[in-house]
Short mmCIF file of C-alpha atoms in Angstrom, two decimals:
data_model
loop_
_atom_site.label_atom_id
_atom_site.label_comp_id
_atom_site.label_asym_id
_atom_site.label_seq_id
_atom_site.Cartn_x
_atom_site.Cartn_y
_atom_site.Cartn_z
CA MET Y 16 21.13 57.86 10.08
CA LYS Y 17 22.67 54.86 8.35
CA ALA Y 18 22.28 54.44 4.60
CA PHE Y 19 19.18 52.38 3.88
CA ARG Y 20 19.68 48.84 2.65
CA SER Y 21 16.67 46.77 1.70
CA PRO Y 22 16.36 43.41 3.50
CA LEU Y 23 14.39 41.81 0.65
CA ALA Y 24 15.86 39.18 -1.66
CA PRO Y 25 16.42 40.23 -5.29
CA ASP Y 26 13.76 37.75 -6.45
CA ALA Y 27 11.18 38.46 -3.72
CA ASN Y 28 8.73 39.75 -6.36
CA GLY Y 29 10.15 37.93 -9.34
CA GLY Y 30 7.75 37.59 -12.25
CA ARG Y 31 5.09 39.88 -10.78
CA VAL Y 32 3.58 42.94 -12.48
CA ALA Y 33 2.89 46.05 -10.40
CA LEU Y 34 0.93 49.22 -11.21
CA ILE Y 35 1.77 52.29 -9.09
CA SER Y 36 -0.14 55.57 -9.18
CA GLY Y 37 1.92 58.65 -8.43
CA GLY Y 38 4.95 56.61 -9.47
CA GLY Y 39 7.17 59.47 -10.56
CA THR Y 40 8.03 61.01 -7.20
CA GLY Y 41 8.31 60.39 -3.47
CA ILE Y 42 6.98 57.12 -2.06
CA GLY Y 43 5.70 56.04 -5.47
CA ARG Y 44 9.11 56.39 -7.07
CA ALA Y 45 10.86 54.60 -4.19
CA THR Y 46 8.28 51.79 -4.39
CA ALA Y 47 8.84 51.41 -8.13
CA ARG Y 48 12.56 51.13 -7.53
CA GLU Y 49 12.15 48.57 -4.76
CA LEU Y 50 9.66 46.42 -6.63
CA ALA Y 51 11.91 46.50 -9.70
CA ARG Y 52 14.94 45.63 -7.57
CA THR Y 53 13.06 42.61 -6.22
CA GLY Y 54 12.17 41.32 -9.69
CA ALA Y 55 8.83 42.91 -10.63
CA SER Y 56 7.85 44.52 -13.92
CA LEU Y 57 6.42 48.01 -13.44
CA ALA Y 58 3.72 50.28 -14.80
CA ILE Y 59 3.83 53.76 -13.28
CA CYS Y 60 1.39 56.58 -13.86
CA GLY Y 61 0.92 60.21 -12.92
CA ARG Y 62 -0.02 63.60 -14.29
CA ARG Y 63 3.50 64.91 -15.02
CA PRO Y 64 5.41 63.10 -17.79
CA GLU Y 65 8.92 64.31 -16.91
CA PRO Y 66 9.38 62.50 -13.57
CA LEU Y 67 7.67 59.40 -14.95
CA GLU Y 68 10.10 59.24 -17.86
CA GLU Y 69 13.04 59.73 -15.51
CA VAL Y 70 11.95 56.76 -13.40
CA ARG Y 71 11.25 54.65 -16.48
CA ALA Y 72 14.70 55.36 -17.92
CA GLU Y 73 16.35 54.61 -14.58
CA LEU Y 74 14.58 51.28 -14.10
CA GLU Y 75 15.07 50.14 -17.67
CA GLY Y 76 18.74 51.08 -17.34
CA LEU Y 77 18.88 48.58 -14.48
CA GLY Y 78 17.28 45.87 -16.61
CA ALA Y 79 13.68 46.13 -15.41
CA HIS Y 80 10.61 46.34 -17.63
CA CYS Y 81 8.76 49.61 -17.05
CA LEU Y 82 5.79 51.29 -18.71
CA ALA Y 83 5.28 54.99 -17.89
CA LEU Y 84 1.87 56.52 -18.62
CA GLN Y 85 0.69 60.11 -18.21
CA VAL Y 86 -2.79 59.81 -16.72
CA ASP Y 87 -5.16 61.87 -14.61
CA VAL Y 88 -6.57 59.14 -12.38
CA ARG Y 89 -9.51 61.37 -11.47
CA GLU Y 90 -10.95 60.85 -14.95
CA PRO Y 91 -12.82 57.53 -15.39
CA ASP Y 92 -12.18 57.29 -19.14
CA GLN Y 93 -8.46 57.72 -18.59
CA LEU Y 94 -8.51 55.02 -15.91
CA GLY Y 95 -10.04 52.57 -18.35
CA ALA Y 96 -7.46 53.39 -21.00
CA LEU Y 97 -4.67 53.03 -18.42
CA VAL Y 98 -5.69 49.51 -17.43
CA ASP Y 99 -6.07 48.60 -21.11
CA GLN Y 100 -2.51 49.70 -21.87
CA VAL Y 101 -0.99 47.92 -18.88
CA LEU Y 102 -2.77 44.67 -19.71
CA GLU Y 103 -1.80 44.99 -23.37
CA ARG Y 104 1.87 45.27 -22.37
CA PHE Y 105 2.06 42.80 -19.45
CA GLU Y 106 -1.18 40.73 -19.77
CA ARG Y 107 -1.94 40.95 -16.06
CA ILE Y 108 -1.61 43.13 -12.94
CA ASP Y 109 -0.55 41.31 -9.78
CA VAL Y 110 0.08 44.30 -7.50
CA LEU Y 111 -1.73 47.65 -7.36
CA VAL Y 112 -0.24 50.42 -5.23
CA ASN Y 113 -2.73 53.27 -4.75
CA ASN Y 114 -0.25 56.00 -3.89
CA ALA Y 115 -1.48 59.14 -5.70
CA GLY Y 116 -2.90 61.83 -3.44
CA GLY Y 117 -2.82 65.51 -2.65
CA GLN Y 118 -3.75 67.88 0.14
CA PHE Y 119 -3.21 71.38 1.50
CA LEU Y 120 -3.03 72.90 4.97
CA ALA Y 121 -6.08 74.88 6.08
CA PRO Y 122 -8.15 75.44 9.22
CA ALA Y 123 -11.23 73.24 9.01
CA GLU Y 124 -13.65 76.16 8.84
CA GLU Y 125 -11.79 77.57 5.83
CA ILE Y 126 -11.93 74.42 3.69
CA SER Y 127 -14.38 75.15 0.89
CA ASP Y 128 -16.74 72.63 -0.65
CA ASN Y 129 -14.58 72.63 -3.76
CA GLY Y 130 -11.40 72.10 -1.72
CA TRP Y 131 -12.99 69.18 0.12
CA ARG Y 132 -14.23 67.62 -3.11
CA ALA Y 133 -10.87 68.05 -4.85
CA VAL Y 134 -9.03 66.09 -2.15
CA HIS Y 135 -11.65 63.33 -1.91
CA ARG Y 136 -11.95 63.03 -5.66
CA LEU Y 137 -8.27 62.11 -5.85
CA ALA Y 138 -7.76 60.25 -2.58
CA VAL Y 139 -11.04 58.29 -2.50
CA ASP Y 140 -12.98 58.34 -5.78
CA ALA Y 141 -9.97 57.85 -8.06
CA VAL Y 142 -8.57 55.17 -5.77
CA TRP Y 143 -11.82 53.24 -5.92
CA GLY Y 144 -12.05 53.64 -9.69
CA MET Y 145 -8.56 52.28 -10.17
CA THR Y 146 -9.00 49.44 -7.69
CA ARG Y 147 -12.31 48.25 -9.12
CA ARG Y 148 -11.03 48.20 -12.68
CA VAL Y 149 -7.80 46.39 -11.87
CA ALA Y 150 -9.58 43.81 -9.72
CA ALA Y 151 -12.36 43.15 -12.24
CA ARG Y 152 -10.05 43.00 -15.27
CA SER Y 153 -7.14 41.02 -13.83
CA MET Y 154 -6.98 40.06 -10.17
CA ILE Y 155 -10.39 38.44 -9.72
CA PRO Y 156 -10.25 36.46 -13.01
CA ASN Y 157 -6.69 35.34 -12.18
CA ARG Y 158 -7.62 34.50 -8.57
CA ASP Y 159 -4.53 36.34 -7.33
CA GLY Y 160 -3.46 39.87 -6.47
CA VAL Y 161 -2.46 42.41 -3.85
CA VAL Y 162 -3.98 45.88 -3.46
CA VAL Y 163 -2.04 48.36 -1.32
CA PHE Y 164 -3.61 51.62 -0.16
CA VAL Y 165 -1.19 54.30 1.06
CA GLY Y 166 -2.82 56.16 3.92
CA PHE Y 167 -1.97 58.62 6.72
CA SER Y 168 -0.60 58.16 10.19
CA PRO Y 169 -1.51 59.22 12.84
CA ARG Y 170 -4.80 57.45 12.16
CA ARG Y 171 -6.80 60.14 13.98
CA GLY Y 172 -7.74 63.74 13.42
CA ILE Y 173 -4.90 65.94 12.16
CA PRO Y 174 -5.32 69.71 12.63
CA GLU Y 175 -5.37 71.65 9.33
CA LEU Y 176 -5.61 68.39 7.41
CA VAL Y 177 -9.10 67.20 8.34
CA HIS Y 178 -10.13 66.87 4.68
CA ALA Y 179 -7.14 64.69 3.79
CA ALA Y 180 -7.17 62.66 7.01
CA ALA Y 181 -10.86 61.88 6.52
CA ALA Y 182 -10.15 60.72 2.97
CA ARG Y 183 -7.32 58.46 4.06
CA ALA Y 184 -9.49 57.03 6.85
CA ALA Y 185 -11.97 56.06 4.14
CA ILE Y 186 -9.40 54.08 2.19
CA GLU Y 187 -8.20 52.34 5.35
CA ASN Y 188 -11.75 51.12 5.84
CA LEU Y 189 -11.96 50.25 2.14
CA ALA Y 190 -8.87 48.06 2.47
CA ALA Y 191 -10.48 46.13 5.32
CA GLY Y 192 -13.82 45.76 3.59
CA LEU Y 193 -12.34 44.54 0.31
CA ALA Y 194 -10.25 41.95 2.14
CA GLY Y 195 -13.45 40.51 3.54
CA GLU Y 196 -15.05 40.29 0.11
CA TRP Y 197 -12.15 39.49 -2.19
CA SER Y 198 -10.22 36.97 -0.12
CA ARG Y 199 -12.36 34.28 -1.75
CA TYR Y 200 -10.70 35.24 -5.04
CA GLY Y 201 -7.18 35.10 -3.59
CA VAL Y 202 -6.91 38.91 -3.60
CA ARG Y 203 -5.29 40.52 -0.58
CA SER Y 204 -5.97 44.14 0.48
CA VAL Y 205 -3.76 46.11 2.88
CA CYS Y 206 -3.37 49.73 3.98
CA VAL Y 207 0.10 51.14 4.63
CA SER Y 208 -0.29 54.09 6.96
CA ALA Y 209 2.78 56.26 6.51
CA GLY Y 210 3.87 59.01 8.85
CA THR Y 211 5.65 62.20 7.85
CA ILE Y 212 8.04 61.07 5.14
CA LEU Y 213 10.93 63.21 3.92
CA THR Y 214 10.02 63.74 0.26
CA GLU Y 215 10.18 66.72 -2.07
CA GLY Y 216 6.50 67.25 -1.36
CA LEU Y 217 7.29 68.48 2.17
CA GLU Y 218 9.31 71.47 0.98
CA GLY Y 219 6.22 73.59 0.38
CA TYR Y 220 5.22 73.40 4.04
CA GLY Y 221 8.30 75.29 5.25
CA GLU Y 222 11.17 74.46 7.59
CA GLU Y 223 9.30 75.42 10.78
CA ARG Y 224 6.41 73.04 10.11
CA ILE Y 225 8.76 70.23 9.08
CA ALA Y 226 10.76 70.69 12.32
CA GLU Y 227 7.50 70.58 14.30
CA TRP Y 228 6.55 67.28 12.67
CA GLU Y 229 10.00 65.89 13.34
CA ARG Y 230 9.72 66.71 17.06
CA SER Y 231 6.51 64.68 17.24
CA VAL Y 232 8.24 61.42 16.21
CA PRO Y 233 9.59 59.23 19.04
CA LEU Y 234 12.41 57.95 16.82
CA GLY Y 235 13.51 61.56 16.48
CA ARG Y 236 13.48 61.84 12.69
CA LEU Y 237 11.26 61.77 9.66
CA GLY Y 238 10.90 58.60 7.63
CA THR Y 239 12.36 58.00 4.20
CA PRO Y 240 10.50 56.91 1.07
CA GLU Y 241 12.76 53.85 0.90
CA GLU Y 242 11.57 52.65 4.32
CA VAL Y 243 7.93 52.81 3.24
CA ALA Y 244 8.75 51.24 -0.13
CA ALA Y 245 10.43 48.24 1.51
CA VAL Y 246 7.28 47.57 3.55
CA ILE Y 247 5.09 47.80 0.44
CA ALA Y 248 7.42 45.50 -1.52
CA PHE Y 249 7.29 42.95 1.30
CA LEU Y 250 3.49 43.11 1.44
CA ALA Y 251 3.40 42.52 -2.32
CA SER Y 252 5.58 39.43 -2.01
CA PRO Y 253 4.60 35.82 -1.20
CA GLY Y 254 6.23 36.35 2.21
CA ALA Y 255 3.19 38.40 3.20
CA GLY Y 256 0.74 35.86 1.81
CA TYR Y 257 -1.21 35.61 5.09
CA ILE Y 258 -1.52 39.39 5.62
CA THR Y 259 -4.77 41.01 4.49
CA GLY Y 260 -7.47 43.33 5.79
CA THR Y 261 -5.19 45.22 8.13
CA THR Y 262 -3.18 48.43 8.39
CA VAL Y 263 0.60 48.50 8.71
CA VAL Y 264 1.76 51.72 10.37
CA VAL Y 265 5.15 53.09 9.29
CA ASP Y 266 5.60 56.30 11.27
CA GLY Y 267 8.44 56.08 13.79
CA GLY Y 268 5.99 55.72 16.68
CA ALA Y 269 4.06 58.95 16.04
CA ASP Y 270 0.67 57.24 16.16
CA ALA Y 271 1.45 55.63 19.50
CA TRP Y 272 2.89 58.82 21.00
CA GLY Y 273 0.14 61.26 20.10
CA HIS Y 274 0.35 64.96 19.37
CA ALA Y 275 3.50 66.56 20.77
CA THR Y 276 2.06 70.08 20.64
CA PRO Y 277 -1.00 71.58 22.36
CA PRO Y 278 -4.21 72.21 20.41
CA PRO Y 279 -4.68 75.65 18.85
CA SER Y 280 -6.18 78.27 21.17
CA ALA Y 281 -9.00 80.61 20.30
CA GLY Y 282 -7.76 83.80 18.65
#
């Protein structure tokens, strides 16, 4: 695979302020880098301070403005304080990237009520809490903004991930619904449905499962965080000013191809 080179101009997001949840690792980190490279100021948040500080130091070393905040986005009071701090530093939020999420592999019948709630609390409830606050405090009053929801692809049932896939389907629908309501305020809402992306988060699933996912991709490889980040940075830019209420699939053709392996048989 060739080394990735972003096609976006260095000023594609010049003067904009972006808030990214889960901004210390994986797709969130790559998105922070790409938005900073294209001229945006950044606020990144997450639960672990070490990766956030590493990203902040990297971006500020490149001349970007970056605020790193340790936050548990599942907690409403912390969400309010987060938005307060970002607005105090930058005065507005033009781009919100809802990237934070978490899941685990399990047969559907073994997912407990607590396991289901834990995934949906982070991938749905926290996402809504963040989105509502940012829109009400900045985007709607300013009559401008872009909300990006990072979802799953394939956009259908995924064995052993039914809890997470259901949650991401909810935010895809949320993106469409908000576009219908908030377009009158100049606020765009888009879902980026990413396939299996080669991040450090995949390591815990094991080499055999990763190889299985790779075989299911028509392009013959897993995606990179930089490829997803470039799409998000484009959607945040004025170049995507007529794109809202839809889902952009970034998965190497996996959604179009379908499952490459047979369904599990009864034991």
